[in-house]
Short mmCIF file of C-alpha atoms in Angstrom, two decimals:
data_model
loop_
_atom_site.label_atom_id
_atom_site.label_comp_id
_atom_site.label_asym_id
_atom_site.label_seq_id
_atom_site.Cartn_x
_atom_site.Cartn_y
_atom_site.Cartn_z
CA MET S 1 160.21 -1.84 87.01
CA LEU S 2 162.62 -1.97 89.66
CA VAL S 3 162.25 -4.92 91.53
CA GLY S 4 165.87 -5.65 93.98
CA HIS S 5 170.16 -4.20 93.68
CA ILE S 6 172.40 -6.91 93.56
CA LYS S 7 174.23 -7.99 96.83
CA GLU S 8 177.03 -10.29 95.50
CA LEU S 9 178.58 -11.76 92.84
CA VAL S 10 180.79 -14.85 92.88
CA ARG S 11 182.82 -16.55 90.50
CA HIS S 12 184.32 -19.51 90.47
CA PRO S 13 187.83 -19.12 87.93
CA VAL S 14 187.73 -22.89 88.87
CA LYS S 15 184.89 -25.58 88.09
CA SER S 16 183.77 -26.35 92.13
CA PHE S 17 186.70 -24.98 93.60
CA PHE S 18 185.02 -22.57 96.24
CA GLY S 19 184.61 -19.43 94.23
CA GLU S 20 185.47 -15.60 95.34
CA SER S 21 183.40 -13.33 95.86
CA LEU S 22 183.35 -9.32 93.80
CA GLN S 23 182.69 -6.28 94.10
CA GLU S 24 182.49 -6.05 90.01
CA THR S 25 182.93 -7.31 86.64
CA GLN S 26 182.44 -7.92 83.41
CA ILE S 27 179.33 -9.49 82.06
CA MET S 28 180.65 -11.58 78.80
CA ASP S 29 178.48 -13.68 75.82
CA TYR S 30 178.91 -17.53 78.06
CA GLY S 31 178.37 -15.70 82.05
CA LEU S 32 180.55 -13.63 84.25
CA TYR S 33 184.42 -13.22 83.10
CA GLY S 34 185.94 -16.11 83.74
CA ASP S 35 183.76 -17.70 85.68
CA ARG S 36 184.03 -21.99 85.40
CA SER S 37 186.72 -21.06 82.68
CA HIS S 38 190.02 -23.18 84.48
CA ALA S 39 188.49 -27.16 84.99
CA PHE S 40 189.54 -30.88 85.71
CA LEU S 41 188.32 -33.22 83.38
CA ASP S 42 188.38 -36.67 84.31
CA GLU S 43 188.93 -39.21 82.13
CA THR S 44 187.66 -41.69 83.86
CA ARG S 45 184.76 -40.57 82.91
CA LYS S 46 184.32 -40.13 78.95
CA ASN S 47 184.39 -35.78 77.86
CA LYS S 48 183.26 -35.37 82.09
CA PHE S 49 184.46 -33.07 84.06
CA LEU S 50 185.46 -33.84 87.51
CA THR S 51 182.94 -31.64 89.99
CA ILE S 52 181.75 -31.78 93.92
CA THR S 53 179.84 -34.83 93.61
CA GLN S 54 182.50 -37.11 92.69
CA PHE S 55 184.70 -35.13 95.17
CA PRO S 56 182.88 -33.08 98.07
CA GLU S 57 186.49 -31.93 99.12
CA MET S 58 186.92 -30.25 95.86
CA VAL S 59 184.85 -27.11 98.23
CA ARG S 60 187.84 -26.96 100.10
CA TYR S 61 190.32 -25.60 97.24
CA LYS S 62 189.93 -21.72 97.05
CA ALA S 63 189.99 -19.97 93.72
CA ARG S 64 190.25 -16.35 92.32
CA PHE S 65 191.96 -14.70 89.97
CA SER S 66 194.97 -12.21 91.09
CA GLY S 67 195.07 -9.15 88.76
CA ALA S 68 193.38 -7.03 86.56
CA GLU S 69 191.01 -8.56 84.08
CA SER S 70 191.89 -8.75 79.88
CA LEU S 71 190.22 -9.93 77.24
CA ASP S 72 194.12 -12.04 76.36
CA ARG S 73 194.92 -13.31 78.43
CA TYR S 74 193.46 -14.70 81.88
CA PRO S 75 195.05 -13.40 85.88
CA SER S 76 196.76 -15.97 87.69
CA VAL S 77 195.28 -18.41 89.19
CA GLU S 78 196.25 -18.03 92.69
CA ILE S 79 194.98 -22.14 94.63
CA THR S 80 194.28 -21.65 98.33
CA THR S 81 194.62 -25.66 99.10
CA PRO S 82 192.49 -27.21 102.56
CA LYS S 83 196.02 -26.85 103.88
CA GLY S 84 196.36 -23.11 103.60
CA SER S 85 199.20 -23.54 100.88
CA VAL S 86 198.71 -21.11 97.37
CA VAL S 87 200.19 -22.43 94.82
CA ALA S 88 199.21 -21.42 91.52
CA TRP S 89 197.13 -23.17 88.40
CA GLY S 90 198.72 -25.78 86.58
CA ASP S 91 200.93 -26.55 89.74
CA GLU S 92 202.14 -30.38 89.36
CA GLU S 93 201.59 -31.50 92.92
CA LEU S 94 198.63 -30.22 93.58
CA ILE S 95 197.02 -31.97 90.50
CA LYS S 96 199.40 -35.42 92.07
CA GLU S 97 197.83 -34.13 95.06
CA LEU S 98 193.82 -34.28 93.57
CA GLU S 99 194.25 -37.29 92.33
CA GLU S 100 195.43 -38.86 94.64
CA ARG S 101 192.51 -38.16 97.10
CA SER S 102 189.56 -37.96 93.63
CA GLN S 103 191.23 -42.00 92.48
CA ARG S 104 191.15 -40.68 89.67
CA LYS S 105 193.31 -39.79 86.22
CA LEU S 106 192.99 -35.56 85.04
CA LEU S 107 193.78 -33.43 82.52
CA PRO S 108 194.12 -29.47 82.81
CA VAL S 109 192.31 -27.48 80.66
CA SER S 110 191.79 -24.31 80.42
CA TYR S 111 189.00 -21.88 77.69
CA SER S 112 190.06 -18.13 76.10
CA PRO S 113 188.62 -14.75 78.37
CA THR S 114 186.43 -14.30 75.63
CA HIS S 115 184.59 -17.66 75.69
CA VAL S 116 184.24 -20.04 78.00
CA PRO S 117 181.84 -22.57 76.97
CA LEU S 118 178.65 -24.66 78.50
CA GLY S 119 179.97 -27.70 78.84
CA PRO S 120 182.54 -26.26 82.28
CA ILE S 121 179.66 -23.72 82.95
CA GLU S 122 176.99 -26.38 83.53
CA GLU S 123 173.48 -25.25 82.01
CA GLU S 124 172.93 -21.80 81.19
CA HIS S 125 175.34 -18.49 81.17
CA LEU S 126 174.08 -17.62 84.27
CA GLN S 127 172.53 -19.20 88.06
CA LEU S 128 170.79 -16.26 89.72
CA VAL S 129 169.20 -16.39 94.18
CA THR S 130 168.06 -13.93 95.49
CA ASP S 131 167.37 -13.23 99.17
CA ALA S 132 163.81 -13.82 99.53
CA SER S 133 163.36 -17.12 98.44
CA LEU S 134 166.75 -19.17 100.29
CA ASP S 135 165.09 -16.96 103.44
CA LYS S 136 161.55 -18.50 102.55
CA LEU S 137 163.65 -22.09 102.23
CA LYS S 138 166.23 -21.35 105.42
CA GLU S 139 162.11 -21.43 107.15
CA LEU S 140 161.26 -23.93 105.08
CA ALA S 141 164.01 -26.67 105.98
CA GLY S 142 163.94 -25.42 110.07
CA LYS S 143 167.26 -24.30 109.65
CA GLN S 144 169.10 -21.34 112.14
CA GLU S 145 171.63 -20.84 108.41
CA MET S 146 171.22 -20.78 105.19
CA ASP S 147 174.79 -19.86 102.75
CA HIS S 148 173.33 -18.67 99.90
CA ARG S 149 176.68 -20.42 97.81
CA ARG S 150 175.40 -23.54 98.76
CA PHE S 151 173.68 -22.69 95.80
CA ARG S 152 176.97 -21.31 93.15
CA PRO S 153 174.79 -19.01 92.31
CA ASN S 154 176.47 -15.72 90.24
CA LEU S 155 174.18 -13.40 90.99
CA TYR S 156 173.10 -12.94 94.59
CA LEU S 157 170.02 -10.52 94.46
CA SER S 158 168.63 -8.34 97.44
CA LEU S 159 164.65 -8.00 95.90
CA ILE S 160 162.28 -4.86 97.37
CA GLU S 161 159.56 -6.53 97.90
CA LYS S 162 159.99 -9.47 99.63
CA ASN S 163 157.60 -11.94 97.53
CA PRO S 164 159.97 -16.01 97.63
CA PHE S 165 160.36 -17.19 94.72
CA ILE S 166 159.23 -14.18 92.53
CA GLU S 167 161.67 -15.29 89.95
CA GLU S 168 159.75 -18.23 89.07
CA THR S 169 157.88 -16.11 87.66
CA TRP S 170 160.05 -14.12 84.89
CA PHE S 171 160.81 -16.57 83.28
CA GLY S 172 160.41 -15.77 78.80
CA LYS S 173 160.87 -11.69 80.32
CA ARG S 174 164.00 -9.95 79.88
CA MET S 175 166.05 -7.80 82.63
CA LYS S 176 168.61 -5.22 82.81
CA ILE S 177 171.69 -5.53 86.01
CA GLY S 178 172.86 -1.28 86.07
CA ASN S 179 173.83 0.64 82.27
CA ASP S 180 174.69 -1.50 79.98
CA VAL S 181 173.34 -6.11 81.19
CA GLU S 182 170.61 -7.15 80.11
CA ILE S 183 169.86 -11.29 80.88
CA GLN S 184 166.86 -13.15 79.87
CA LEU S 185 165.11 -15.24 82.88
CA LEU S 186 165.14 -18.70 81.69
CA ARG S 187 164.15 -21.22 83.57
CA HIS S 188 164.21 -23.34 87.12
CA CYS S 189 167.61 -25.24 88.48
CA GLU S 190 166.93 -28.30 89.54
CA ARG S 191 169.17 -29.23 92.24
CA CYS S 192 171.46 -32.17 93.15
CA SER S 193 173.68 -33.36 95.81
CA ILE S 194 175.96 -30.53 95.97
CA ILE S 195 174.50 -27.84 97.65
CA THR S 196 174.63 -30.26 100.57
CA TYR S 197 177.41 -30.00 101.08
CA HIS S 198 178.69 -27.28 103.06
CA PRO S 199 180.23 -24.44 101.13
CA GLU S 200 183.37 -24.60 102.75
CA ASN S 201 184.50 -27.27 104.59
CA ALA S 202 182.09 -29.72 102.63
CA GLU S 203 180.75 -31.58 105.76
CA ARG S 204 177.69 -32.69 105.01
CA ASP S 205 173.11 -31.62 105.10
CA ALA S 206 171.88 -34.44 103.04
CA SER S 207 167.77 -33.03 105.19
CA LEU S 208 168.70 -29.61 102.72
CA LEU S 209 167.82 -31.44 99.09
CA LYS S 210 165.47 -33.29 100.92
CA THR S 211 163.45 -30.28 101.60
CA VAL S 212 164.36 -28.97 98.08
CA ALA S 213 162.90 -31.83 96.50
CA LYS S 214 159.20 -32.01 98.41
CA GLU S 215 158.93 -28.13 98.78
CA ARG S 216 159.84 -26.96 95.89
CA GLN S 217 159.68 -30.02 92.68
CA ASN S 218 163.91 -29.80 93.37
CA HIS S 219 164.10 -27.01 92.00
CA PHE S 220 165.82 -23.79 93.57
CA GLY S 221 167.46 -20.36 92.19
CA VAL S 222 166.81 -19.30 88.66
CA TYR S 223 169.13 -20.00 84.98
CA ALA S 224 169.13 -17.36 82.93
CA SER S 225 171.28 -16.41 79.57
CA VAL S 226 172.55 -13.34 78.52
CA ILE S 227 171.77 -10.54 75.52
CA LYS S 228 173.55 -7.90 76.62
CA THR S 229 177.57 -7.59 77.89
CA GLY S 230 178.82 -5.41 80.28
CA LYS S 231 179.99 -4.05 83.56
CA VAL S 232 177.95 -5.27 86.57
CA CYS S 233 178.82 -3.80 89.78
CA VAL S 234 177.48 -4.98 93.99
CA GLY S 235 174.23 -2.68 94.37
CA ASP S 236 174.09 -1.92 90.86
CA GLY S 237 170.21 -1.58 90.14
CA VAL S 238 168.45 -4.42 88.90
CA TYR S 239 164.94 -4.06 86.86
CA LEU S 240 162.49 -6.35 85.25
CA LEU S 241 161.87 -4.85 81.55
CA ASP S 242 158.82 -4.27 79.97
CA ASP S 243 157.51 -7.54 77.25
CA LYS S 244 158.87 -6.29 73.73
#
């Protein structure tokens, strides 16, 4: 059953940096190609990554892949700093700047194009948000605008029937995207303070998390795992499959 279409694909080549909007990419067994494939280990906390929670200004650093996707090696990671400088991943001045501003000792790490572990990706392969749910949350929060990028989804869906939070009834079901990709809807995404920061300027709005906690039991968006890999594009149909 056709339930909607892909409205936007969002990838974050560097964990907790501002991501990039894509027209097409590959769904790998770990999620979108290269998603959270580069990250900074926070050496002040054992086996933990630096995230927006510890350093909200991370959202003001923009990261994108510059070049064609390859399974042999990643394209160059291009990073634009808040001051407008453009540098490459591994730039020593960038690392020094992040360490000074976050007041932490950092270790840059990266992973293979064929496999990114769940550690940097967080809890599951993919996160999905729908336009109908976003519009309803905007109403509940009494906001004029609500940027979906606050929630850092990989798949932003436009539903045919605008039923808010319908995706929460799909847990355990399989979904087909385009011609090849299949995913399985798993569970709620529990929210934290990250959603309170504006995705471009890091300005904080604590009221949003309070609304999500009060009205949605702290849930917004859903997690999914990859069943079948393949190409995915903006505009692809999204189909809810019958249970086998």
